[in-house]
mmCIF file with all atom_site columns, C-alpha atoms in Angstrom:
data_model
loop_
_atom_site.group_PDB
_atom_site.id
_atom_site.type_symbol
_atom_site.label_atom_id
_atom_site.label_alt_id
_atom_site.label_comp_id
_atom_site.label_asym_id
_atom_site.label_entity_id
_atom_site.label_seq_id
_atom_site.pdbx_PDB_ins_code
_atom_site.Cartn_x
_atom_site.Cartn_y
_atom_site.Cartn_z
_atom_site.occupancy
_atom_site.B_iso_or_equiv
_atom_site.pdbx_formal_charge
_atom_site.auth_seq_id
_atom_site.auth_comp_id
_atom_site.auth_asym_id
_atom_site.auth_atom_id
_atom_site.pdbx_PDB_model_num
ATOM 1   C CA . GLN A 1 1   ? -18.429 14.640  9.258   1.00 47.00 ? 556 GLN A CA 1
ATOM 2   C CA . LYS A 1 2   ? -18.564 11.059  7.023   1.00 48.00 ? 557 LYS A CA 1
ATOM 3   C CA . GLN A 1 3   ? -17.017 10.469  3.937   1.00 48.00 ? 558 GLN A CA 1
ATOM 4   C CA . GLU A 1 4   ? -17.218 9.811   0.743   1.00 51.00 ? 559 GLU A CA 1
ATOM 5   C CA . PRO A 1 5   ? -16.627 5.435   0.382   1.00 49.00 ? 560 PRO A CA 1
ATOM 6   C CA . ASP A 1 6   ? -14.781 6.705   -2.923  1.00 58.00 ? 561 ASP A CA 1
ATOM 7   C CA . ARG A 1 7   ? -13.102 8.567   -2.078  1.00 56.00 ? 562 ARG A CA 1
ATOM 8   C CA . LEU A 1 8   ? -11.799 6.800   1.418   1.00 52.00 ? 563 LEU A CA 1
ATOM 9   C CA . LYS A 1 9   ? -10.536 3.922   -1.870  1.00 52.00 ? 564 LYS A CA 1
ATOM 10  C CA . ARG A 1 10  ? -8.807  6.352   -3.956  1.00 53.00 ? 565 ARG A CA 1
ATOM 11  C CA . ALA A 1 11  ? -6.873  6.693   -0.703  1.00 52.00 ? 566 ALA A CA 1
ATOM 12  C CA . LEU A 1 12  ? -5.707  2.751   0.412   1.00 50.00 ? 567 LEU A CA 1
ATOM 13  C CA . LEU A 1 13  ? -5.473  2.353   -3.352  1.00 51.00 ? 568 LEU A CA 1
ATOM 14  C CA . ASP A 1 14  ? -2.380  4.174   -3.073  1.00 50.00 ? 569 ASP A CA 1
ATOM 15  C CA . LEU A 1 15  ? -0.605  1.467   -1.650  1.00 50.00 ? 570 LEU A CA 1
ATOM 16  C CA . LEU A 1 16  ? -0.896  0.117   -5.023  1.00 51.00 ? 571 LEU A CA 1
ATOM 17  C CA . PRO A 1 17  ? 1.298   -0.658  -7.941  1.00 49.00 ? 572 PRO A CA 1
ATOM 18  C CA . SER A 1 18  ? 0.997   1.744   -10.457 1.00 50.00 ? 573 SER A CA 1
ATOM 19  C CA . LYS A 1 19  ? 0.456   1.398   -14.053 1.00 48.00 ? 574 LYS A CA 1
ATOM 20  C CA . GLN A 1 20  ? 2.766   4.364   -15.467 1.00 48.00 ? 575 GLN A CA 1
ATOM 21  C CA . GLY A 1 21  ? 5.080   1.745   -13.563 1.00 50.00 ? 576 GLY A CA 1
ATOM 22  C CA . ARG A 1 22  ? 6.017   5.309   -10.641 1.00 54.00 ? 577 ARG A CA 1
ATOM 23  C CA . SER A 1 23  ? 5.127   2.520   -7.812  1.00 61.00 ? 578 SER A CA 1
ATOM 24  C CA . ALA A 1 24  ? 7.569   2.372   -5.203  1.00 66.00 ? 579 ALA A CA 1
ATOM 25  C CA . VAL A 1 25  ? 6.987   -1.224  -5.365  1.00 65.00 ? 580 VAL A CA 1
ATOM 26  C CA . LYS A 1 26  ? 7.479   -4.005  -7.541  1.00 60.00 ? 581 LYS A CA 1
ATOM 27  C CA . SER A 1 27  ? 5.007   -6.421  -7.849  1.00 63.00 ? 582 SER A CA 1
ATOM 28  C CA . ASP A 1 28  ? 6.071   -10.354 -8.574  1.00 59.00 ? 583 ASP A CA 1
ATOM 29  C CA . THR A 1 29  ? 2.836   -13.117 -8.549  1.00 52.00 ? 584 THR A CA 1
ATOM 30  C CA . LYS A 1 30  ? 2.966   -14.545 -11.344 1.00 60.00 ? 585 LYS A CA 1
ATOM 31  C CA . GLY A 1 31  ? 3.229   -18.357 -10.531 1.00 65.00 ? 586 GLY A CA 1
ATOM 32  C CA . ASN A 1 32  ? 3.482   -17.525 -6.841  1.00 68.00 ? 587 ASN A CA 1
ATOM 33  C CA . CYS A 1 33  ? -0.009  -15.419 -5.483  1.00 72.00 ? 588 CYS A CA 1
ATOM 34  C CA . GLY A 1 34  ? -2.439  -17.261 -3.824  1.00 71.00 ? 589 GLY A CA 1
ATOM 35  C CA . PHE A 1 35  ? -4.333  -14.232 -4.529  1.00 71.00 ? 590 PHE A CA 1
ATOM 36  C CA . SER A 1 36  ? -2.848  -11.373 -7.265  1.00 68.00 ? 591 SER A CA 1
ATOM 37  C CA . SER A 1 37  ? -6.140  -9.947  -7.611  1.00 71.00 ? 592 SER A CA 1
ATOM 38  C CA . ALA A 1 38  ? -5.400  -7.798  -4.130  1.00 73.00 ? 593 ALA A CA 1
ATOM 39  C CA . PHE A 1 39  ? -2.173  -6.524  -6.364  1.00 71.00 ? 594 PHE A CA 1
ATOM 40  C CA . ALA A 1 40  ? -4.092  -4.901  -8.281  1.00 73.00 ? 595 ALA A CA 1
ATOM 41  C CA . THR A 1 41  ? -2.327  -1.833  -10.554 1.00 74.00 ? 596 THR A CA 1
ATOM 42  C CA . HIS A 1 42  ? -4.516  1.447   -10.493 1.00 74.00 ? 597 HIS A CA 1
ATOM 43  C CA . ASP A 1 43  ? -3.751  4.308   -12.755 1.00 74.00 ? 598 ASP A CA 1
ATOM 44  C CA . SER A 1 44  ? -3.447  7.789   -11.550 1.00 73.00 ? 599 SER A CA 1
ATOM 45  C CA . HIS A 1 45  ? -7.207  9.239   -11.979 1.00 78.00 ? 600 HIS A CA 1
ATOM 46  C CA . SER A 1 46  ? -8.452  7.053   -8.928  1.00 80.00 ? 601 SER A CA 1
ATOM 47  C CA . VAL A 1 47  ? -5.800  7.334   -6.616  1.00 78.00 ? 602 VAL A CA 1
ATOM 48  C CA . ASP A 1 48  ? -6.212  9.747   -3.960  1.00 82.00 ? 603 ASP A CA 1
ATOM 49  C CA . THR A 1 49  ? -3.190  10.287  -2.222  1.00 83.00 ? 604 THR A CA 1
ATOM 50  C CA . LEU A 1 50  ? -4.413  12.602  0.443   1.00 89.00 ? 605 LEU A CA 1
ATOM 51  C CA . GLY A 1 51  ? -0.801  14.508  -1.104  1.00 89.00 ? 606 GLY A CA 1
ATOM 52  C CA . GLU A 1 52  ? 0.659   11.940  0.981   1.00 90.00 ? 607 GLU A CA 1
ATOM 53  C CA . LYS A 1 53  ? 4.054   10.517  -1.393  1.00 87.00 ? 608 LYS A CA 1
ATOM 54  C CA . PHE A 1 54  ? 4.077   6.679   -0.633  1.00 84.00 ? 609 PHE A CA 1
ATOM 55  C CA . ASP A 1 55  ? 4.784   5.171   2.556   1.00 88.00 ? 610 ASP A CA 1
ATOM 56  C CA . TYR A 1 56  ? 7.035   1.199   3.180   1.00 86.00 ? 611 TYR A CA 1
ATOM 57  C CA . ARG A 1 57  ? 5.914   1.799   7.129   1.00 88.00 ? 612 ARG A CA 1
ATOM 58  C CA . SER A 1 58  ? 1.801   3.121   6.339   1.00 90.00 ? 613 SER A CA 1
ATOM 59  C CA . ILE A 1 59  ? 0.419   -0.755  8.392   1.00 89.00 ? 614 ILE A CA 1
ATOM 60  C CA . MET A 1 60  ? -2.087  -0.751  5.624   1.00 86.00 ? 615 MET A CA 1
ATOM 61  C CA . MET A 1 61  ? 2.186   -1.970  3.294   1.00 85.00 ? 616 MET A CA 1
ATOM 62  C CA . TYR A 1 62  ? 1.723   -5.471  2.100   1.00 85.00 ? 617 TYR A CA 1
ATOM 63  C CA . ASP A 1 63  ? 4.797   -6.988  3.605   1.00 86.00 ? 618 ASP A CA 1
ATOM 64  C CA . GLU A 1 64  ? 7.448   -8.605  0.581   1.00 86.00 ? 619 GLU A CA 1
ATOM 65  C CA . TYR A 1 65  ? 5.763   -12.152 1.528   1.00 86.00 ? 620 TYR A CA 1
ATOM 66  C CA . ALA A 1 66  ? 1.694   -11.405 1.151   1.00 85.00 ? 621 ALA A CA 1
ATOM 67  C CA . PHE A 1 67  ? -0.364  -14.328 -0.795  1.00 84.00 ? 622 PHE A CA 1
ATOM 68  C CA . SER A 1 68  ? 3.285   -16.021 -1.301  1.00 85.00 ? 623 SER A CA 1
ATOM 69  C CA . LYS A 1 69  ? 1.085   -19.969 -2.006  1.00 85.00 ? 624 LYS A CA 1
ATOM 70  C CA . ASP A 1 70  ? 4.964   -21.399 -0.539  1.00 86.00 ? 625 ASP A CA 1
ATOM 71  C CA . GLY A 1 71  ? 5.496   -19.117 1.636   1.00 84.00 ? 626 GLY A CA 1
ATOM 72  C CA . VAL A 1 72  ? 9.109   -17.523 0.536   1.00 86.00 ? 627 VAL A CA 1
ATOM 73  C CA . SER A 1 73  ? 8.962   -16.380 -2.513  1.00 85.00 ? 628 SER A CA 1
ATOM 74  C CA . PRO A 1 74  ? 9.001   -12.699 -2.406  1.00 85.00 ? 629 PRO A CA 1
ATOM 75  C CA . THR A 1 75  ? 5.620   -11.643 -3.639  1.00 84.00 ? 630 THR A CA 1
ATOM 76  C CA . LEU A 1 76  ? 6.665   -7.943  -2.935  1.00 84.00 ? 631 LEU A CA 1
ATOM 77  C CA . GLN A 1 77  ? 9.669   -5.807  -3.287  1.00 83.00 ? 632 GLN A CA 1
ATOM 78  C CA . ALA A 1 78  ? 10.739  -2.057  -2.628  1.00 85.00 ? 633 ALA A CA 1
ATOM 79  C CA . LYS A 1 79  ? 12.100  -0.375  -5.849  1.00 84.00 ? 634 LYS A CA 1
ATOM 80  C CA . GLU A 1 80  ? 14.881  2.429   -3.426  1.00 85.00 ? 635 GLU A CA 1
ATOM 81  C CA . ASN A 1 81  ? 18.002  -0.194  -2.521  1.00 87.00 ? 636 ASN A CA 1
ATOM 82  C CA . GLY A 1 82  ? 17.743  -0.994  0.495   1.00 88.00 ? 637 GLY A CA 1
ATOM 83  C CA . VAL A 1 83  ? 14.385  -0.573  1.902   1.00 86.00 ? 638 VAL A CA 1
ATOM 84  C CA . VAL A 1 84  ? 12.457  -3.413  3.130   1.00 83.00 ? 639 VAL A CA 1
ATOM 85  C CA . ILE A 1 85  ? 9.153   -4.322  3.333   1.00 85.00 ? 640 ILE A CA 1
ATOM 86  C CA . GLY A 1 86  ? 8.272   -5.682  6.744   1.00 81.00 ? 641 GLY A CA 1
ATOM 87  C CA . PRO A 1 87  ? 5.799   -7.781  7.882   1.00 82.00 ? 642 PRO A CA 1
ATOM 88  C CA . ILE A 1 88  ? 3.059   -5.874  8.229   1.00 78.00 ? 643 ILE A CA 1
ATOM 89  C CA . TRP A 1 89  ? 2.689   -8.431  12.250  1.00 82.00 ? 644 TRP A CA 1
ATOM 90  C CA . LYS A 1 90  ? 6.632   -6.494  13.220  1.00 84.00 ? 645 LYS A CA 1
ATOM 91  C CA . LYS A 1 91  ? 4.187   -3.094  12.723  1.00 86.00 ? 646 LYS A CA 1
ATOM 92  C CA . HIS A 1 92  ? 3.066   -1.882  15.887  1.00 88.00 ? 647 HIS A CA 1
ATOM 93  C CA . ARG A 1 93  ? 1.480   1.349   14.952  1.00 91.00 ? 648 ARG A CA 1
ATOM 94  C CA . LEU A 1 94  ? -0.840  3.633   12.280  1.00 92.00 ? 649 LEU A CA 1
ATOM 95  C CA . SER A 1 95  ? 3.158   5.513   11.353  1.00 92.00 ? 650 SER A CA 1
ATOM 96  C CA . GLN A 1 96  ? 2.993   9.312   10.786  1.00 94.00 ? 651 GLN A CA 1
ATOM 97  C CA . SER A 1 97  ? 1.731   9.567   7.428   1.00 93.00 ? 652 SER A CA 1
ATOM 98  C CA . ASP A 1 98  ? -0.560  7.204   7.785   1.00 93.00 ? 653 ASP A CA 1
ATOM 99  C CA . ILE A 1 99  ? -1.911  9.331   10.901  1.00 93.00 ? 654 ILE A CA 1
ATOM 100 C CA . ARG A 1 100 ? -1.909  12.372  8.985   1.00 94.00 ? 655 ARG A CA 1
ATOM 101 C CA . ARG A 1 101 ? -3.709  10.691  6.162   1.00 92.00 ? 656 ARG A CA 1
ATOM 102 C CA . ILE A 1 102 ? -6.554  9.967   8.068   1.00 92.00 ? 657 ILE A CA 1
ATOM 103 C CA . HIS A 1 103 ? -6.498  13.636  9.874   1.00 93.00 ? 658 HIS A CA 1
ATOM 104 C CA . LYS A 1 104 ? -6.906  14.945  5.702   1.00 93.00 ? 659 LYS A CA 1
ATOM 105 C CA . LEU A 1 105 ? -9.645  11.952  5.368   1.00 90.00 ? 660 LEU A CA 1
ATOM 106 C CA . TYR A 1 106 ? -11.770 12.616  8.117   1.00 90.00 ? 661 TYR A CA 1
ATOM 107 C CA . LYS A 1 107 ? -10.964 16.376  9.389   1.00 89.00 ? 662 LYS A CA 1
ATOM 108 C CA . CYS A 1 108 ? -10.364 15.158  11.490  1.00 87.00 ? 663 CYS A CA 1
ATOM 109 C CA . ASN A 1 109 ? -6.615  16.572  14.677  1.00 80.00 ? 664 ASN A CA 1
ATOM 110 C CA . GLY A 1 110 ? -8.043  14.009  17.341  1.00 67.00 ? 665 GLY A CA 1
#
């Protein structure tokens, strides 16, 4: 069954910082980011989490240095102590949360 593009977009927006400050990441893109529009914030009404919590291990999650101009200054950091957002090239598969979201979004079990 074909899904509405808006619902897919809202589901993917869950990875972005929230305007209400409830996001799981903090972004610092002032002056160091080469693509700051990738870090736009969205309110909770424009985001569909599909009932899943924020997932640092999601294959869709930018790493700490995503779009950094100098490559060594972080643009994203986890708010949760001790959590490191690993580089995307070290994520070899979908996380369990990614899989559940796909199943819910496309109404499939395979």
